[in-house]
Each structure stands twice: as C-alpha cells, then as structure tokens.
Short mmCIF file of C-alpha atoms in Angstrom, two decimals:
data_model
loop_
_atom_site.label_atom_id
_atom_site.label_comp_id
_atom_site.label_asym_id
_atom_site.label_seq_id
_atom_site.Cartn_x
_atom_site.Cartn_y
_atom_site.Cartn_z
CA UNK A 1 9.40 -8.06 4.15
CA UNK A 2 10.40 -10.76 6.30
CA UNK A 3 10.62 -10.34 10.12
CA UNK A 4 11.06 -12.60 13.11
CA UNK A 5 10.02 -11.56 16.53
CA UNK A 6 11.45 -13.35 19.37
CA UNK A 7 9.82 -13.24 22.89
CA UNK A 8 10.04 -12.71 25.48
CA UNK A 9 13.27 -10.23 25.20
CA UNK A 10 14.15 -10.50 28.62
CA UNK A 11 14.84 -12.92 31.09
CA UNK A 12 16.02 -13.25 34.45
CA UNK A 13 15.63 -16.69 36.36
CA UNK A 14 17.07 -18.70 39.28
CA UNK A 15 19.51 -21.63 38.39
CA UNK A 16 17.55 -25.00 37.82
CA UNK A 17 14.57 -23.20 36.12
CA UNK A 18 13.06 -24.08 32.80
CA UNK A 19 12.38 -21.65 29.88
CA UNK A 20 11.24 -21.04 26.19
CA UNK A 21 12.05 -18.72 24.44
CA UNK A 22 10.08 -18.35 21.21
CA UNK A 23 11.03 -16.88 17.28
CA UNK A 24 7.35 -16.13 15.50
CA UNK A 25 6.75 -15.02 11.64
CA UNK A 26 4.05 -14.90 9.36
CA UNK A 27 6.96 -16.37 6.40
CA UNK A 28 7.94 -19.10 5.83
CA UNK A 29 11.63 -20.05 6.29
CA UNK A 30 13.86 -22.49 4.27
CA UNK A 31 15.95 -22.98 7.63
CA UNK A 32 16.47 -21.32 11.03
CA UNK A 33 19.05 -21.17 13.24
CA UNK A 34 19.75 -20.41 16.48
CA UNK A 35 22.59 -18.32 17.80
CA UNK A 36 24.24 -17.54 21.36
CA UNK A 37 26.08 -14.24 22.19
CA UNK A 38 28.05 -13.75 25.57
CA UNK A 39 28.95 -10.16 25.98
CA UNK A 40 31.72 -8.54 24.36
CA UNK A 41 31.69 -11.65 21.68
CA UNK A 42 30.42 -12.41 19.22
CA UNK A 43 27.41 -14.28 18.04
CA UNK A 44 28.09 -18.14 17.87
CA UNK A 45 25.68 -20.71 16.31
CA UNK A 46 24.47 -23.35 18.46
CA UNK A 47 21.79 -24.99 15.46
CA UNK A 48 19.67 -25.20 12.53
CA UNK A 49 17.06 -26.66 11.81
CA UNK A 50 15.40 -27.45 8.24
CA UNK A 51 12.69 -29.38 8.17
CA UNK A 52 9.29 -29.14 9.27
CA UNK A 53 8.59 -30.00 13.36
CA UNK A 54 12.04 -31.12 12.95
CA UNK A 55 13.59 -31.18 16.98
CA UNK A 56 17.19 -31.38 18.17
CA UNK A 57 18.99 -31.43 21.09
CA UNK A 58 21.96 -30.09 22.40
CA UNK A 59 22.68 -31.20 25.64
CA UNK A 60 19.96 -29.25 28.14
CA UNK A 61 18.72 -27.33 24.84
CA UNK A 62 15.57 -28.23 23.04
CA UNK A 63 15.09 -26.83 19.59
CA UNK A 64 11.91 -27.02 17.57
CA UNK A 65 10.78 -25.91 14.16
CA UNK A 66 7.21 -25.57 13.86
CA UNK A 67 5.26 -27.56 11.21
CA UNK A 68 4.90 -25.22 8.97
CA UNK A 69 8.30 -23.38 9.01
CA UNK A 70 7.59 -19.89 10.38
CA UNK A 71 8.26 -20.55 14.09
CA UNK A 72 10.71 -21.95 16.41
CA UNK A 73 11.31 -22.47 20.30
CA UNK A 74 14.49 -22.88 22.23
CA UNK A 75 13.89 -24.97 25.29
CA UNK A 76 16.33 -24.85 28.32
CA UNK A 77 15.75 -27.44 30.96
CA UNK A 78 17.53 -26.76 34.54
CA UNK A 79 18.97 -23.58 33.74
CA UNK A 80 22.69 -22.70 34.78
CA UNK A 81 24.60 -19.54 34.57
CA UNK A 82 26.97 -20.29 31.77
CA UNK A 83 23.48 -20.51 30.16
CA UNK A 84 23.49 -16.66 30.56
CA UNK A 85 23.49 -14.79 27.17
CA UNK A 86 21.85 -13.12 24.10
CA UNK A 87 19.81 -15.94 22.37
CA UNK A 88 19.30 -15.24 18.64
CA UNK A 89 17.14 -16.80 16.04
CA UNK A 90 17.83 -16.14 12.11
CA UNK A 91 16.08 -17.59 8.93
CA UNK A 92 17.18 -17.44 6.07
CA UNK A 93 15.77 -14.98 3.73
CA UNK A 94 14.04 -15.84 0.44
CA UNK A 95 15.48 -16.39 -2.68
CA UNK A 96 18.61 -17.89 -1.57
CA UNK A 97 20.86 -14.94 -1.37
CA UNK A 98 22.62 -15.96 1.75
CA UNK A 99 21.44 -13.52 3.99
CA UNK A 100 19.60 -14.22 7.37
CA UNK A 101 16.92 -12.70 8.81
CA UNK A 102 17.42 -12.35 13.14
CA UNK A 103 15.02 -11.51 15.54
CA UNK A 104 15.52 -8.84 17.62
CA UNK A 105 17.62 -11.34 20.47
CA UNK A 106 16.20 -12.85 23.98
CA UNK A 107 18.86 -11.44 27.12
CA UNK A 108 18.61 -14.80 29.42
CA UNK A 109 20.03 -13.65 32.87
CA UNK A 110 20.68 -17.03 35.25
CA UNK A 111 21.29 -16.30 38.88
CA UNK A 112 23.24 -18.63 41.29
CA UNK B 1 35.97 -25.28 12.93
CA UNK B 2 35.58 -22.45 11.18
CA UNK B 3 37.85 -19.36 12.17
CA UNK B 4 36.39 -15.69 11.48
CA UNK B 5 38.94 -13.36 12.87
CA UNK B 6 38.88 -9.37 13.51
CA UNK B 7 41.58 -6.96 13.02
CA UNK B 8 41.01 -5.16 16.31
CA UNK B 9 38.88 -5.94 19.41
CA UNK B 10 38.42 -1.89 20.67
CA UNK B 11 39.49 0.69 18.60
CA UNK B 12 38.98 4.68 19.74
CA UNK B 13 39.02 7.27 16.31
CA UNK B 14 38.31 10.80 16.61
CA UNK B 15 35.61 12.11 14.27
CA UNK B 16 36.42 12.55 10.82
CA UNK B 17 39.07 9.74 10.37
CA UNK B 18 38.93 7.29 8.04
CA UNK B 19 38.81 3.85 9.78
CA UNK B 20 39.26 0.58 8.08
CA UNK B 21 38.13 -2.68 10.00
CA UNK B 22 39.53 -6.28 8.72
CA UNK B 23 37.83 -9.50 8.77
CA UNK B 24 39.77 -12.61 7.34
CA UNK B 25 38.07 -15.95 7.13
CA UNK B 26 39.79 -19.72 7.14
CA UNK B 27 36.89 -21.43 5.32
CA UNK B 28 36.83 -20.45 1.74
CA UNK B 29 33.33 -19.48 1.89
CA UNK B 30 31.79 -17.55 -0.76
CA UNK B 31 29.81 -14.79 1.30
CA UNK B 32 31.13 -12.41 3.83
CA UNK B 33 28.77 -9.65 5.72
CA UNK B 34 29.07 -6.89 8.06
CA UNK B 35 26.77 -6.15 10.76
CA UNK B 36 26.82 -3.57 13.07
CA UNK B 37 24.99 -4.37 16.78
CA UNK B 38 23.17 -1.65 19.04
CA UNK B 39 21.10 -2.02 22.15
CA UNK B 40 17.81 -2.12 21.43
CA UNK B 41 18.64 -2.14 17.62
CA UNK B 42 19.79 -6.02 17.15
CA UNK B 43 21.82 -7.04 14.31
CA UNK B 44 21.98 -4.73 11.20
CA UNK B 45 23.31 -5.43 8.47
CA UNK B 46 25.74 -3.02 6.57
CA UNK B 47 27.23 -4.58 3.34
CA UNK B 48 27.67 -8.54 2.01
CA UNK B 49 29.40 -9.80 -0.33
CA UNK B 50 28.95 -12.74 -2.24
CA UNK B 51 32.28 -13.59 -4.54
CA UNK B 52 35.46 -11.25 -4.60
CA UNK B 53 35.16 -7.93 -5.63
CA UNK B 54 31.42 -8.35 -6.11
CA UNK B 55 28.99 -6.59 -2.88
CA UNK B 56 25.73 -5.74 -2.29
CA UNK B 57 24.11 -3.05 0.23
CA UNK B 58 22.53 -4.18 3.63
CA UNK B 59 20.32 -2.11 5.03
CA UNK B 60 22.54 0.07 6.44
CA UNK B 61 24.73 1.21 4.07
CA UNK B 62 25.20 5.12 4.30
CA UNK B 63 28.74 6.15 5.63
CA UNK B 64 30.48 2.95 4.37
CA UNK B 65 32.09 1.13 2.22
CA UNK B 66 33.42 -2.65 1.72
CA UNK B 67 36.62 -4.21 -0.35
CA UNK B 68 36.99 -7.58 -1.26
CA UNK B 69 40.33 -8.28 -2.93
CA UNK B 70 40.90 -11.81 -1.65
CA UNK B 71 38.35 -14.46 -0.99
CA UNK B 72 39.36 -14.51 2.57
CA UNK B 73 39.57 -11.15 3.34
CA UNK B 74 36.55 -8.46 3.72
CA UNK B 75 37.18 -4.99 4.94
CA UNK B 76 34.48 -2.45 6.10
CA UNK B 77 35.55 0.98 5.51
CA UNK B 78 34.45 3.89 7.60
CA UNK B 79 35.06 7.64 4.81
CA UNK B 80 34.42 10.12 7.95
CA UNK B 81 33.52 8.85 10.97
CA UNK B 82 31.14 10.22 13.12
CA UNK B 83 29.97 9.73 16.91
CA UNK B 84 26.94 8.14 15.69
CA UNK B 85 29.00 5.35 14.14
CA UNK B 86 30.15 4.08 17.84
CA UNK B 87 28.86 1.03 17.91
CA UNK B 88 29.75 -2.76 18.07
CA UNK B 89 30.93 -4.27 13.99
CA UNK B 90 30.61 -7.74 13.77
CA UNK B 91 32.29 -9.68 10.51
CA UNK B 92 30.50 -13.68 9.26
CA UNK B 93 31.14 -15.71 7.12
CA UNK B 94 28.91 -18.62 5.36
CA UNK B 95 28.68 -20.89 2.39
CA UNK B 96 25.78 -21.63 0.84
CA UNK B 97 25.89 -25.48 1.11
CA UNK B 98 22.44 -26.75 0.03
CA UNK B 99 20.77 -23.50 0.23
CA UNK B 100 21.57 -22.83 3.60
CA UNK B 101 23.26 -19.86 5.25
CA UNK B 102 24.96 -20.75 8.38
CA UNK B 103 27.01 -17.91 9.17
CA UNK B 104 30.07 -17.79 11.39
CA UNK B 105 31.08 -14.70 13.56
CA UNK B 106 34.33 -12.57 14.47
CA UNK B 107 34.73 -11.89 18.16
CA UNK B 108 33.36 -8.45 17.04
CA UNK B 109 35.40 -4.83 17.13
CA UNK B 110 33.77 -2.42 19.73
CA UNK B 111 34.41 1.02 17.95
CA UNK B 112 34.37 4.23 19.59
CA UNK B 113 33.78 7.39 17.19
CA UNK B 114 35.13 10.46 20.20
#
C-alpha cells in the first residue's frame, strides 16, 4: 500500500517567517502534486511535479521533488496570512488508474 | 480553467433520507471521484469513475452509491443516511494526460445527517 506522510501537521507562525513542510514515502511516485485548501473550500492545486529533483516556483513557494521520487517539500519564504491554509500533497498511485494518493494535510496558521 | 461545480454548498437531511449530491464538470475529463473530508481523517475516497456508466469502489464505499449518465455529470448517492455520514463531500475531476492525474475540486457540500 502506498502512503504519504506529511509533517509537520501543524503550524502556527508570525508573518515574514520561513517554513517547510515535508511529504515522505517509502514508494515511488510517477508525479506529485501539491494542493491548498482554505476552509469551507475546497482543495485547489497549486503544482506538480514529475521528474526527479525537479524544483518550481510559484511566486514565494518552493517546490521540490526528491531524487528519487518518494519525497517532496513545499518551501514558503516570508510567510503572509493569505498563506494560511490546509497544504496537501498527493501522488499518484501505481498503475495509472487515476487515483491520487494524499497525505494526511499540513494546517499552516500565519499571524499578523 | 477548469470548472468543477457542486449542487449544494450546506445541506441539513434527517436520518434515513435518501440524499443525492451533484457534481458537473466543464472539462470533458474522463475520471470523476468522490471524497469525503473529516478532521483528523484527511481525504477519503468514496467511489471514482473512470468513463460513463463505468465506477469503481474507493475505500469508503459502504452506504453509497454513484451514477454516471453523462460524461459531465457524477452524482453520489446517499440510500439511508445516518449521523455518521455528516461530514464534508468533495467532487474532482482529472484527465489522464500523459499518465498524470491532476485533479480539480468542487467548492465541496458540507452535509449534515440530524
């Protein structure tokens, strides 16, 4: 069975902080993306990445896929609170049926 | 951009109704899934479905059922709802464009089972 465990699952820091926020599996994964959910929304995808130590950016957000394909990290540099939200990593699961895998979600909390 | 949409954004039942919870997609994409969402629980998923009329069960499948008549158009049926089906139902939609699944959300349906 494939799993992803994201870490840590909460977090509260000041505005203009820096964070990671990790997604860790012991499988490897033929993509992974990365989702953000506000409350009372739903879940809206923010990247994927496929290949190997690929990185992107988006804006203040760093994404990396580790070497081998079982891990990620979402970077934030100078946090803000419209950063606040439930972060979400998914891979997708083997075989290509379509569905994804998620981890069990990182709660980021920035304060003003 | 895609465009997942929800048939309602609360909905109260009383226990033992039958509910029926729409999800209509803009993108002609092949798969459709519902997930249900619970603190502490993340994202689980109930039933997919991969062409019309065709579905498979998620891992959550007991007390539900799907339809897919249309390509756009996926519908998560609750037989007898119960309080322990309160819960937050979230619709996506994906393609499978070289192998991967990027899947697009609803704004979700927060139902209450009383």
């Amino acid at each position: 069975t494939q799993l992803l465990e994201q870490s840590p699952q909460f977090l509260s820091i000041q505005e203009g902080e820096n964070l990671t926020v990790y997604c860790n599996s012991s499988s490897v994964f033929s993509s992974l993306q990365w989702y953000r959910q506000e409350p009372g929304e739903g879940p809206v995808l923010l990247v994927t990445v496929v290949t190997g130590g690929e990185v992107k950016k988006l804006k203040r957000l760093t994404f990396q896929f580790g070497d081998a394909r079982k891990d990620s990290s979402l970077h934030i540099t100078a946090a803000q609170p419209g950063d606040t939200g439930l972060y979400l990593c998914a891979g997708g699961e083997s075989g290509n049926t379509g569905k994804l895998i998620f981890g069990q979600g990182t709660t980021l909390q920035v304060k003003p | 951009d895609v465009k997942v949409t929800q048939s309602s954004r609360y909905l109260v039942k009383r226990t033992g109704e039958k509910v029926f919870l729409e999800c209509v997609q803009d993108m002609d994409h092949e798969n459709m899934f519902w997930y249900r969402q619970d603190p502490g629980l993340g994202l689980r998923l109930i039933y997919f479905s991969y062409d019309v009329k065709m579905k498979e069960k998620g891992d959550i499948p007991e007390g539900y059922s799907v339809s897919r008549e249309k390509k756009e158009r996926f519908s998560l049926i609750l037989e007898s709802a119960s309080t322990n089906q309160t819960s937050m139902y979230l619709c996506a939609s994906s393609s499978l464009a070289g192998g991967i699944s990027e899947q697009y959300f609803g704004p979700g349906t927060r139902l209450t089972v009383t």
